[in-house]
Short mmCIF file of C-alpha atoms in Angstrom, two decimals:
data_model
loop_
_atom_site.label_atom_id
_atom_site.label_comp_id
_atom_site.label_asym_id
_atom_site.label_seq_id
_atom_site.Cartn_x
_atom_site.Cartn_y
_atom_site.Cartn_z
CA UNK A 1 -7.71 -27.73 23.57
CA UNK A 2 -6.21 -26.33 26.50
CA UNK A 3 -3.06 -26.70 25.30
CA UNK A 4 -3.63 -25.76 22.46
CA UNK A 5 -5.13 -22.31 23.40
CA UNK A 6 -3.24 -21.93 27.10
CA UNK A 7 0.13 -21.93 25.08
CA UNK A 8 -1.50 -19.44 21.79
CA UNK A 9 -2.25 -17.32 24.90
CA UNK A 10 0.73 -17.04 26.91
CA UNK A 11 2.95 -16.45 23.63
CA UNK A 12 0.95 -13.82 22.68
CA UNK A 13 1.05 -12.52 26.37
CA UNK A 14 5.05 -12.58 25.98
CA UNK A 15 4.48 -10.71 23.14
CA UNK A 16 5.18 -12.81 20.45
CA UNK A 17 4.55 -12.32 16.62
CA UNK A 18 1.13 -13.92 15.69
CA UNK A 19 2.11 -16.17 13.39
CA UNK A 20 4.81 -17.94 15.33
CA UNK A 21 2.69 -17.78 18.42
CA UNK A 22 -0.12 -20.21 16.17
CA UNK A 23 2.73 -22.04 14.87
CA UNK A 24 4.20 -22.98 18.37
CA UNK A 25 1.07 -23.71 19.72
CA UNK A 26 0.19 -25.69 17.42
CA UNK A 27 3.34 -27.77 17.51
CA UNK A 28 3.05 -27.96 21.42
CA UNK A 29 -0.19 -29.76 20.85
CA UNK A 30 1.18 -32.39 18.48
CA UNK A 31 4.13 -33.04 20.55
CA UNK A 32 1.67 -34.03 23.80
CA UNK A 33 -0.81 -35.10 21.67
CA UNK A 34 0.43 -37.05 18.44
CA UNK A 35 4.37 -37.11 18.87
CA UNK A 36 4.70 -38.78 15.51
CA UNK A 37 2.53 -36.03 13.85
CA UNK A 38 5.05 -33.34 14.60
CA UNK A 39 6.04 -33.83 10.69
CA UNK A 40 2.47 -32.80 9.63
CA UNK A 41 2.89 -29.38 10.91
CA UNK A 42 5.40 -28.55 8.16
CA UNK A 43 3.34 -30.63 5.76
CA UNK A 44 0.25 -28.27 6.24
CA UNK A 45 2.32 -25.22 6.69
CA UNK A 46 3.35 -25.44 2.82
CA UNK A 47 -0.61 -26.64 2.11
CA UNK A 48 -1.55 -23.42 3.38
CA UNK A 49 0.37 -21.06 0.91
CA UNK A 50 -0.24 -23.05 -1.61
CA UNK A 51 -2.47 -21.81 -3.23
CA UNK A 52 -3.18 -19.36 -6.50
CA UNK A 53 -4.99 -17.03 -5.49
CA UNK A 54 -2.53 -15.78 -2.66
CA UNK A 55 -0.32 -14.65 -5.76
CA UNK A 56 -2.58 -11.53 -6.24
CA UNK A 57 -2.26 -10.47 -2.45
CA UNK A 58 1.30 -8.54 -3.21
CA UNK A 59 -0.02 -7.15 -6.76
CA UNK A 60 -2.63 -5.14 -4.59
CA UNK A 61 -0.44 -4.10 -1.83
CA UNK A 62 1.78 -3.08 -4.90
CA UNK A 63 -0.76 -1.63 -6.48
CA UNK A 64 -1.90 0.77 -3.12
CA UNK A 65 1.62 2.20 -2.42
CA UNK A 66 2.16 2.77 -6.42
CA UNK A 67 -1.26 4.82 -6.24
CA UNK A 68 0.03 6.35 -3.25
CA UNK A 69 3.16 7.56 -4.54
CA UNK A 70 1.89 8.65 -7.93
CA UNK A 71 0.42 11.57 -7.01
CA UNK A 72 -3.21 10.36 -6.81
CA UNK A 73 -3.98 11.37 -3.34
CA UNK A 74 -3.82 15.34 -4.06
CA UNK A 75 -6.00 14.95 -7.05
CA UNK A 76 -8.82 13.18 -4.85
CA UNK A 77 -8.90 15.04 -1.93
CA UNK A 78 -9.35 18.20 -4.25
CA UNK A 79 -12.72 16.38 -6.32
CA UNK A 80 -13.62 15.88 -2.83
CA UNK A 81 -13.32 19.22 -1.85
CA UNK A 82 -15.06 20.38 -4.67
CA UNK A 83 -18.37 18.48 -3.78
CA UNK A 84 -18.37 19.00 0.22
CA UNK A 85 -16.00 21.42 1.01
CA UNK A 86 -18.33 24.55 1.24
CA UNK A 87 -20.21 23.05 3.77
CA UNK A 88 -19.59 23.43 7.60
CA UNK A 89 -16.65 21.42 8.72
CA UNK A 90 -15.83 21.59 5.10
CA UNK A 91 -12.06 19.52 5.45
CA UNK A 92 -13.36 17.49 7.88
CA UNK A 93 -16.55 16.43 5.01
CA UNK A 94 -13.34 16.04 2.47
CA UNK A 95 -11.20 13.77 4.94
CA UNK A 96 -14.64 11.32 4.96
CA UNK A 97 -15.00 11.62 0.89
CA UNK A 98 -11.11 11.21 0.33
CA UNK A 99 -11.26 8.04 2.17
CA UNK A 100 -14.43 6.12 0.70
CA UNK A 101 -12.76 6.99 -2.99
CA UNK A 102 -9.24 6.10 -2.01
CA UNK A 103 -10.81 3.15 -0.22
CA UNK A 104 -11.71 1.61 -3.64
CA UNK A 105 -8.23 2.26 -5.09
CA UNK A 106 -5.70 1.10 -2.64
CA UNK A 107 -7.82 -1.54 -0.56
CA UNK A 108 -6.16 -0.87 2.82
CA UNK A 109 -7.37 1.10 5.75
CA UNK A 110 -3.39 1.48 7.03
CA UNK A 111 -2.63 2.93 3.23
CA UNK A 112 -5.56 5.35 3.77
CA UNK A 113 -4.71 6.41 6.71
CA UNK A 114 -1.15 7.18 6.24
CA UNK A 115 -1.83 9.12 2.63
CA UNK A 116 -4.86 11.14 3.70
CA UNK A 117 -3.84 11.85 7.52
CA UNK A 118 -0.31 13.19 6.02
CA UNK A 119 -2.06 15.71 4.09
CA UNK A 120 -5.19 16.71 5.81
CA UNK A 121 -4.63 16.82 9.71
CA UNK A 122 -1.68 19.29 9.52
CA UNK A 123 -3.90 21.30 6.72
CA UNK A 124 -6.97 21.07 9.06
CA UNK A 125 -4.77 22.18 12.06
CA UNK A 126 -3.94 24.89 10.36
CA UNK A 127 -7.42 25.82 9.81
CA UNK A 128 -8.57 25.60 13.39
CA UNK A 129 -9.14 22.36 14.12
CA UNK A 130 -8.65 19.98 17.17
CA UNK A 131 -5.65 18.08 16.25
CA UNK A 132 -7.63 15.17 18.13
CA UNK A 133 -10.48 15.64 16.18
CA UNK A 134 -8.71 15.64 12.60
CA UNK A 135 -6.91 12.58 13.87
CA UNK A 136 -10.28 10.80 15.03
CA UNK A 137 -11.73 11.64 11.35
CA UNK A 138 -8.58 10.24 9.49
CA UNK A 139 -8.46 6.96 11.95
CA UNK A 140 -12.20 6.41 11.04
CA UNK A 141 -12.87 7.27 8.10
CA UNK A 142 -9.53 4.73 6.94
CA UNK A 143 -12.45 1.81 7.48
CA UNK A 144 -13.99 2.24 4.53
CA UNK A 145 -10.74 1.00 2.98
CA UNK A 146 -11.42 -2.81 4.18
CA UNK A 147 -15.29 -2.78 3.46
CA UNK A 148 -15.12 -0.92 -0.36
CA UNK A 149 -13.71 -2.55 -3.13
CA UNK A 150 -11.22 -3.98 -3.73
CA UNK A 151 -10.42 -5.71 -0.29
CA UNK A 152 -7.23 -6.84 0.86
CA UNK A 153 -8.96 -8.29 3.85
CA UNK A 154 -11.59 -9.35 1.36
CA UNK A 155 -9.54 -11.24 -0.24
CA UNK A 156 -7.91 -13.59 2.83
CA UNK A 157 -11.65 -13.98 4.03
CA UNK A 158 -12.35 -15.44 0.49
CA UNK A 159 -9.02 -17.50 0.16
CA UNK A 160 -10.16 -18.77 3.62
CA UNK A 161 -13.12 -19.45 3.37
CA UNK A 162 -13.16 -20.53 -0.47
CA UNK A 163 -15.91 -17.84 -1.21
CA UNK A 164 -16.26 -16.01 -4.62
CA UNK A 165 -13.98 -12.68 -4.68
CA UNK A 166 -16.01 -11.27 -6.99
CA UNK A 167 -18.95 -11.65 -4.78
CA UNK A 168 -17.46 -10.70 -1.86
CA UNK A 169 -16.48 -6.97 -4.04
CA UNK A 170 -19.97 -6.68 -4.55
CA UNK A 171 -21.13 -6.75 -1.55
CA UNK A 172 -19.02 -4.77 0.53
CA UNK A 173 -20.09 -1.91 -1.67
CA UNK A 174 -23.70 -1.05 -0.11
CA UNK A 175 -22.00 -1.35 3.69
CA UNK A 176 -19.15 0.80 2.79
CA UNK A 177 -21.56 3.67 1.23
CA UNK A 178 -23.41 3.64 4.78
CA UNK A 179 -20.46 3.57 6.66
CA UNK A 180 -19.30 7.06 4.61
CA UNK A 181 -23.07 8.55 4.64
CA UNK A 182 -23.31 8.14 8.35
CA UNK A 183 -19.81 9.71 9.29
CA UNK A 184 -20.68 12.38 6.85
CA UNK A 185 -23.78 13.06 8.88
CA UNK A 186 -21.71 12.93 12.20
CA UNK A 187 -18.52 15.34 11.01
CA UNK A 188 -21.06 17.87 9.62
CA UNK A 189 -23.34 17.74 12.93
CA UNK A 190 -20.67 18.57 15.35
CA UNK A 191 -19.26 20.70 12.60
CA UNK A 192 -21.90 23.01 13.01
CA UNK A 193 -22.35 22.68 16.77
CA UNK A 194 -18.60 23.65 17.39
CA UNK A 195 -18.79 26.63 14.31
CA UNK A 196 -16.10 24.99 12.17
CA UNK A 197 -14.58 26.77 8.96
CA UNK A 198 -16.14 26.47 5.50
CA UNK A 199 -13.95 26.49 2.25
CA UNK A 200 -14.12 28.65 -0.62
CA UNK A 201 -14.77 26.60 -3.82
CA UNK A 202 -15.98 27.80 -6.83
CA UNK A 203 -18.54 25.87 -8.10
CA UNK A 204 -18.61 26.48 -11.48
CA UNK A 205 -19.22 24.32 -14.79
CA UNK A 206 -15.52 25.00 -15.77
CA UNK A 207 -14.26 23.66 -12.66
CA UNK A 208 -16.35 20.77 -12.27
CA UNK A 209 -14.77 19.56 -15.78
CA UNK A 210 -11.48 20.55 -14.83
CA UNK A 211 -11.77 18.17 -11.40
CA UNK A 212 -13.15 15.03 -13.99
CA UNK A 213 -10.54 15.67 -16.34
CA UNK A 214 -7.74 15.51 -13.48
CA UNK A 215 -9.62 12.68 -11.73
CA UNK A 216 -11.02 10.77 -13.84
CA UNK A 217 -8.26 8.18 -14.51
CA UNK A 218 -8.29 7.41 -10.99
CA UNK A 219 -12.03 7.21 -9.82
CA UNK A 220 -12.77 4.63 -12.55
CA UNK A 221 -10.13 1.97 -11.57
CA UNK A 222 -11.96 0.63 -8.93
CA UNK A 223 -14.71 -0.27 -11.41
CA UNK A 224 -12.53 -1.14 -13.75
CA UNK A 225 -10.98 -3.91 -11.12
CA UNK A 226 -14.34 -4.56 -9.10
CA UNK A 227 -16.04 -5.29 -12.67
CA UNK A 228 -13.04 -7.31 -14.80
CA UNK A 229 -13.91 -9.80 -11.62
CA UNK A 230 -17.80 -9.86 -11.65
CA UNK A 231 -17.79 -10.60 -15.12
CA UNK A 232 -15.09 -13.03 -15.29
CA UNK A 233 -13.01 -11.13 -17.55
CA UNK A 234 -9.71 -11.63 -15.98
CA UNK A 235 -8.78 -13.92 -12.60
CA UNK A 236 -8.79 -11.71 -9.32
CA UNK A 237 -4.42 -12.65 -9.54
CA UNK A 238 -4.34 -11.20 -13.33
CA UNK A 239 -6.41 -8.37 -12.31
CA UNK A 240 -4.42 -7.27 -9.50
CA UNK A 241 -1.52 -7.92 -12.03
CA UNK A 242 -2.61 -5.17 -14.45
CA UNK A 243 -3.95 -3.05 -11.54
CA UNK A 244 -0.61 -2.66 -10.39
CA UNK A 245 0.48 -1.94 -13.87
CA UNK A 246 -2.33 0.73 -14.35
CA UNK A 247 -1.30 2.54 -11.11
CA UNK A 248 2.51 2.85 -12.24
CA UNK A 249 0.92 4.57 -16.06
CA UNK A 250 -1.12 6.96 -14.34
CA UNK A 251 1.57 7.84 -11.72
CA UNK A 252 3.94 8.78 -14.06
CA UNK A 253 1.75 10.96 -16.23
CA UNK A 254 0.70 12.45 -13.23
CA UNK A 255 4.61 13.02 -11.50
CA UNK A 256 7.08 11.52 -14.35
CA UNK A 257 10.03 9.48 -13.44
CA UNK A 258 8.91 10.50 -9.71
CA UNK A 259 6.87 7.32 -9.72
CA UNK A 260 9.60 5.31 -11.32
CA UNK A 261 12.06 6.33 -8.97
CA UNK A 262 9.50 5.00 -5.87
CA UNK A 263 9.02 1.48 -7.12
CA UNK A 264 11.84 -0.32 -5.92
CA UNK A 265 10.98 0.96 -2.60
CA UNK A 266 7.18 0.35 -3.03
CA UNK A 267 7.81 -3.36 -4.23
CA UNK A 268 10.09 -3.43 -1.54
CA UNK A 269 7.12 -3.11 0.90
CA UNK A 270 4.94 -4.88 -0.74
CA UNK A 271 7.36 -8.30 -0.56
CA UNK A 272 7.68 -7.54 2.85
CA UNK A 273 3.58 -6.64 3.58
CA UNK A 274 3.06 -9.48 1.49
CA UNK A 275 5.49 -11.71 2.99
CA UNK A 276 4.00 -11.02 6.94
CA UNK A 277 0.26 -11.98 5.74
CA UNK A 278 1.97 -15.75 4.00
CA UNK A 279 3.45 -16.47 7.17
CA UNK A 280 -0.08 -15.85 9.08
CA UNK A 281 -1.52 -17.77 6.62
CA UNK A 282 0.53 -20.69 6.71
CA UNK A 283 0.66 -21.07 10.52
CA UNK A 284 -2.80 -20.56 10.63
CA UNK A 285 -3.60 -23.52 8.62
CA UNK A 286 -1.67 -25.63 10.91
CA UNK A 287 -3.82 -23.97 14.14
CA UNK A 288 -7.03 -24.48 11.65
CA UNK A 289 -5.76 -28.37 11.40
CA UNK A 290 -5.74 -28.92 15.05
CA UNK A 291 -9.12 -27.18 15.54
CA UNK A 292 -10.72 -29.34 13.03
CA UNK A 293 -8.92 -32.99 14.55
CA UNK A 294 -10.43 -31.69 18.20
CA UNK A 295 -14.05 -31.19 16.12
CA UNK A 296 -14.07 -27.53 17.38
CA UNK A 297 -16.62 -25.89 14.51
CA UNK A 298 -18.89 -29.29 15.47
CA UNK A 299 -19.08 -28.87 18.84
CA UNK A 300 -19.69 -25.05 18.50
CA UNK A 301 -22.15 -25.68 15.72
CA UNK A 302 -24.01 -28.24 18.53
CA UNK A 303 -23.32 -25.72 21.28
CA UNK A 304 -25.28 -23.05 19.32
CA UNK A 305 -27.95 -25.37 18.18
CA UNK A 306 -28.49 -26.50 21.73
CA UNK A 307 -29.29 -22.74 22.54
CA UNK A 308 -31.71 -22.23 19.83
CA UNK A 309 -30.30 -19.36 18.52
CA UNK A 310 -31.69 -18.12 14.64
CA UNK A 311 -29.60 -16.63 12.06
CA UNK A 312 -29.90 -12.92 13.23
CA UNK A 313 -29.10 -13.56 16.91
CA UNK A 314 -26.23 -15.71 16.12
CA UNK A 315 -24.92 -13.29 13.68
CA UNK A 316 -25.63 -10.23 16.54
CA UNK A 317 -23.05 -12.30 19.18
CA UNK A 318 -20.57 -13.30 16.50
CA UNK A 319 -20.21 -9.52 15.47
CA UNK A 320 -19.80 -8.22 19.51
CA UNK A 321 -17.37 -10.98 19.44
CA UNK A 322 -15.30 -9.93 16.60
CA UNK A 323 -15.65 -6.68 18.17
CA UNK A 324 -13.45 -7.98 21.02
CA UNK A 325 -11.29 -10.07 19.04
CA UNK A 326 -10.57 -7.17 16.51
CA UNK A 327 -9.12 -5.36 20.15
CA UNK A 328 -6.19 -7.44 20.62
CA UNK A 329 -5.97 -9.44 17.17
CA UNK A 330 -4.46 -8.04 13.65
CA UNK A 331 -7.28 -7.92 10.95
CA UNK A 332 -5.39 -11.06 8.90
CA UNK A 333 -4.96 -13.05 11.71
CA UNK A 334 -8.48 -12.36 13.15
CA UNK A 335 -10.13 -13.76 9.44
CA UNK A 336 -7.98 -16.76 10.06
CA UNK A 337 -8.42 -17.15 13.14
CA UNK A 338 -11.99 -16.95 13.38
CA UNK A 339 -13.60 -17.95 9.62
CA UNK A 340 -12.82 -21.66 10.58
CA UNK A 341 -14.65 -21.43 14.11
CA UNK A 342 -17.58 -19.28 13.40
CA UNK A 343 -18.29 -19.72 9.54
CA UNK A 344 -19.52 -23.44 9.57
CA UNK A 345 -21.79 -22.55 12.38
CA UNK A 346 -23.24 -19.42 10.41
CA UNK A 347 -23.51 -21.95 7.55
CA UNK A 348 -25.45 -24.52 9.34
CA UNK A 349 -27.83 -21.65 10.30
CA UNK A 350 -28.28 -20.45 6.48
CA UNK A 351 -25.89 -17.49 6.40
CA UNK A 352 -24.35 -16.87 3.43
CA UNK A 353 -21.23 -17.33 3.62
CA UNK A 354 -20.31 -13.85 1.34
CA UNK A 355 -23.31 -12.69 4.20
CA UNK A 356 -20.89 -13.29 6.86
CA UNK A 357 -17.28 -12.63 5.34
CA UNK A 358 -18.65 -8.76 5.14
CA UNK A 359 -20.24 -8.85 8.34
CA UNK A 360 -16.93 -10.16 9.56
CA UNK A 361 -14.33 -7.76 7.62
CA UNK A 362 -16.82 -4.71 8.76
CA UNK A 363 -16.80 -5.64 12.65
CA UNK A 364 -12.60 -6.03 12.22
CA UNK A 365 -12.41 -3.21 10.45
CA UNK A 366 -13.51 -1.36 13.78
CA UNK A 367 -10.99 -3.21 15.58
CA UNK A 368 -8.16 -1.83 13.42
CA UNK A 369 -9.37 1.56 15.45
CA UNK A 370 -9.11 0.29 18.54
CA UNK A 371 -6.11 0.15 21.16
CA UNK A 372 -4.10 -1.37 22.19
CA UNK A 373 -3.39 -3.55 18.91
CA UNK A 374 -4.78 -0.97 16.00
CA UNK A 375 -3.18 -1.27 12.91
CA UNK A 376 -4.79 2.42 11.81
CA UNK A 377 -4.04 4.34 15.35
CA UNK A 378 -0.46 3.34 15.13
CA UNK A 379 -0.04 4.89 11.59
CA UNK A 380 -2.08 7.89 12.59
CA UNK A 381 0.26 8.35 15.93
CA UNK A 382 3.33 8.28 13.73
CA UNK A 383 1.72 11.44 11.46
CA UNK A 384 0.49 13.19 14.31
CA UNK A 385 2.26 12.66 17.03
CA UNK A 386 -0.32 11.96 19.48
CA UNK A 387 -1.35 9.32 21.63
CA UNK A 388 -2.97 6.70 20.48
CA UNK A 389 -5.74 6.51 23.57
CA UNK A 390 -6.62 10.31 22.49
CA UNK A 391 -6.67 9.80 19.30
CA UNK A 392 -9.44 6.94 19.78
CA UNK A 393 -11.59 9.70 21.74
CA UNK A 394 -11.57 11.65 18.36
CA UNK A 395 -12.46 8.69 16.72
CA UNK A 396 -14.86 7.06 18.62
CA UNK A 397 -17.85 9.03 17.77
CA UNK A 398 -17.00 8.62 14.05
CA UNK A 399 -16.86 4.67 14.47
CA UNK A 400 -20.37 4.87 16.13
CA UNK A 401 -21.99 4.74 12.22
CA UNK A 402 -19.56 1.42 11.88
CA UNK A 403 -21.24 -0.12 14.85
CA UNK A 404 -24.54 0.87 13.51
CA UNK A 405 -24.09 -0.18 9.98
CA UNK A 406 -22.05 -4.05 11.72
CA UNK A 407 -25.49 -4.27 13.26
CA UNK A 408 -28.13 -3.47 10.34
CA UNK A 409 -25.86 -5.94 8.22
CA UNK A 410 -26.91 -8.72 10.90
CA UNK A 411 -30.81 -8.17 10.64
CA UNK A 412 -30.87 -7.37 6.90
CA UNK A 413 -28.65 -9.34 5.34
CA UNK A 414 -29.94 -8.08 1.34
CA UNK A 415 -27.71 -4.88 2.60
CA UNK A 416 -25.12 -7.00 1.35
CA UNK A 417 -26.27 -10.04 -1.13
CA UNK A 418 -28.58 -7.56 -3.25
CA UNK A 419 -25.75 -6.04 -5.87
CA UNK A 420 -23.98 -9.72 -6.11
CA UNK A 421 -27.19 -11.31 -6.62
CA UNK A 422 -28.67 -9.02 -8.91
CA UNK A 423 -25.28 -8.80 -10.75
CA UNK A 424 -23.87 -12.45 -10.55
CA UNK A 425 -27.13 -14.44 -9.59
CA UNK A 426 -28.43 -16.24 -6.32
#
C-alpha cells in the first residue's frame, strides 16, 4: 500500500492528470507486486467502462449545454426575479433561485456557474454590488447543481456503487431545498445589513401568467426526468436520451436555428466532458482492484469497529474527510476514489447506501468551492476576472448553510430516505 499510494501521491504532486496518476500507480504496484499481473490492469481498465449505464453520462452533459444555449437561462432568472426580486438584495435572492431551478435542469454545478455568473455578476455590478460578493453568491449557490436532480455526480456515485438512480434523485431533493433556503436566509441578512438595492417588479396576476407561460416548458423537465426514473418508465440512459432531445425542441422555439447552429459545438463538449469522466472511471477501477487484493475496505471496516464508532459518528468523520479530499480532488475522481474505501464500512454500520452517496455528493459539492483544485472557482475566475482566493471569501459565508445542511444529513438520515421511501418503498 505504500506503493501504491506513495507513487498516486507524487504523480499528483508533479501535477499529473488524475486518471493517469491512478493508472500508473496502479501499474507500479503490479509490477513490484505481481509482475505477471501487469496484463490485468488493461483487463479491468475495459471492465470498468463497461458498463450501460455510463452511456447516459454524455446525454446529460448534452443535455446541460443544449439547455444552456437555448435560451433557457434568461427565462429563469426572470421567474426568479419575479418571486424574490423586490426584496432586499433582490439579484443577489435571484442568483440563489436561478441556481436551485437550473440545478434540476442541467445537473452540473460548473454549467451553473458559468450560465448564471455570465449574466448576473456583471448585472449585479452594475447595480452596486461587490464584485466579490456577486462572485461568492454565483460560486455557491452552483452547489445545488450536484445535490438537485438530476445528478451528474449522482449518477457516477450510483454506477459506483451499484445504487438505484432513481433513488438517489429522490433523495437529493430535500438536501438541495435546505441548501437554497439557508443561502436565501444568508444573502437577504447581509443584504439588509449592507442596504443593498431592491428591484422593481410588478406583481401582478397578468405577469405572474406571463412568467408560467414563458417558463413553464422548462421548470417541469426536471420532473419530467426525476419521475420517468422513479416510476420505471424509461431507463436513466433512455431518459437522458430524450432529455437531450427535449432541450434541443424547446431551444429552438425559444431562439430558432440559434440552437441548431450550437450543437455541433455542444456535442462537441459533451464527447470531450464525457470522454475525461470514462477515463477516471476506468483507471479507477484498476486503483479500486488493488485496494480490494490488499483488503483495504476490511481492514478499515475492522479499524472502525475496533473504535466503536455508531452510524452518526462515523458518518460525522467521513463527511470532514470528504471535506478535505473535495480540497485537492475533482468531484468524479473523489466518488471513485472514496465510495470503494468508505461505503462498505458505512454499510457494515447500517447506512444506507443512497444515505451515504448524498451525504457524500453534498460534502464534494463544497469542495468544488474550494481552492486550490475547484472546479466552480475556476469557471467563476474566467467570468469575472478575479482571483480565485477572493472569490472564496465571497463565498465562504454562503457555503456555511452547505456545511450545516452535510452535517444535519449525518444525524437525520430521513432528510434524505423519506421522499424515496415514501415514493419507491423501504
Amino acid at each position: 500500500m505504500l506503493i501504491l499510494f506513495g507513487a498516486l501521491l507524487l504523480l499528483l504532486v508533479i501535477g499529473v492528470p488524475i486518471a493517469y496518476a491512478l493508472g500508473l500507480a496502479s501499474l507500479a504496484y503490479f509490477m513490484i507486486e505481481a509482475p505477471f499481473g501487469t496484463g490485468f490492469v488493461i483487463q479491468r481498465f475495459f471492465a470498468g467502462i463497461n458498463n450501460y449505464p455510463l452511456v447516459s453520462l454524455p446525454f446529460f452533459i448534452l443535455m446541460g449545454l443544449v439547455m444552456n444555449s437555448g435560451g433557457i437561462t434568461q427565462r429563469l432568472l426572470d421567474l426568479s426575479t419575479f418571486f424574490v426580486g423586490r426584496m432586499k438584495g433582490g439579484l443577489g435572492l435571484v442568483n440563489v433561485v436561478g441556481s436551485m431551478i437550473f440545478g434540476g435542469i442541467s445537473g452540473s454545478s460548473a454549467s451553473d456557474t458559468a450560465s448564471i455568473g455570465s449574466v448576473l455578476i456583471p448585472e449585479m455590478e452594475r447595480r452596486g454590488y461587490p464584485r466579490s460578493f456577486a462572485a461568492g453568491i454565483t460560486v455557491a449557490s452552483s452547489t445545488m447543481g450536484m445535490i438537485i436532480p438530476p445528478s451528474v455526480p449522482m449518477i457516477i456515485y450510483a454506477i459506483a456503487a451499484e445504487e438505484s438512480i432513481g433513488r438517489l434523485f429522490l433523495g437529493g431533493i430535500i438536501p438541495g431545498i435546505m441548501v437554497g433556503l439557508l443561502q436565501l436566509v444568508i444573502v437577504w441578512r447581509i443584504a439588509k445589513a449592507r442596504d443593498y438595492p431592491t428591484e422593481v417588479v410588478p406583481f401582478t396576476m397578468k405577469e405572474a401568467l406571463r412568467q408560467a407561460r414563458r417558463s413553464a416548458a422548462v421548470v417541469i423537465m426536471p420532473v419530467l426526468i426525476v419521475g420517468s426514473v422513479v416510476f420505471g418508465f424509461v431507463t436513466p440512459t433512455e431518459t437522458a436520451g430524450t432529455a437531450a432531445v427535449y432541450g434541443l425542441i424547446i431551444g429552438f422555439f425559444l431562439v430558432g436555428f440559434t440552437v441548431i447552429k450550437d450543437l455541433p459545438g455542444a456535442m462537441r463538449n459533451a464527447i470531450i466532458m464525457s470522454a475525461k469522466i470514462m477515463m477516471i472511471i476506468a483507471f479507477s477501477q484498476v486503483f479500486i482492484t488493488v485496494l480490494a487484493l490488499e483488503r483495504v475496505p476490511d481492514q478499515l471496516a475492522d479499524f472502525v469497529e475496533g473504535l466503536g464508532l455508531d452510524a452518526t459518528t462515523f458518518l460525522l468523520v467521513s463527511a470532514v474527510l470528504i471535506l478535505l479530499a473535495g480540497t485537492f480532488i475533482d468531484v468524479s475522481p473523489a466518488i471513485l476514489l472514496l465510495t470503494p474505501v468508505l461505503l462498505p464500512v458505512a454499510q457494515n454500520l447500517g447506512v444506507s447506501g443512497v444515505h451515504f452517496g448524498v451525504v457524500l455528493v453534498s460534502g464534494l459539492a463544497v469542495g468544488a468551492c474550494t481552492p486550490p483544485v475547484g472546479n466552480c472557482l475556476n469557471v467563476c475566475a474566467a467570468i469575472c476576472r478575479l482571483p480565485i482566493g477572493q472569490i472564496f471569501l465571497g463565498a465562504a459565508p454562503f457555503l456555511m448553510a452547505n456545511v450545516v445542511v452535510l452535517g444535519l444529513l449525518c444525524v437525520f438520515p430521513e432528510l434524505v430516505l423519506w421522499i424515496p421511501d415514501a415514493v419507491m418503498g423501504p
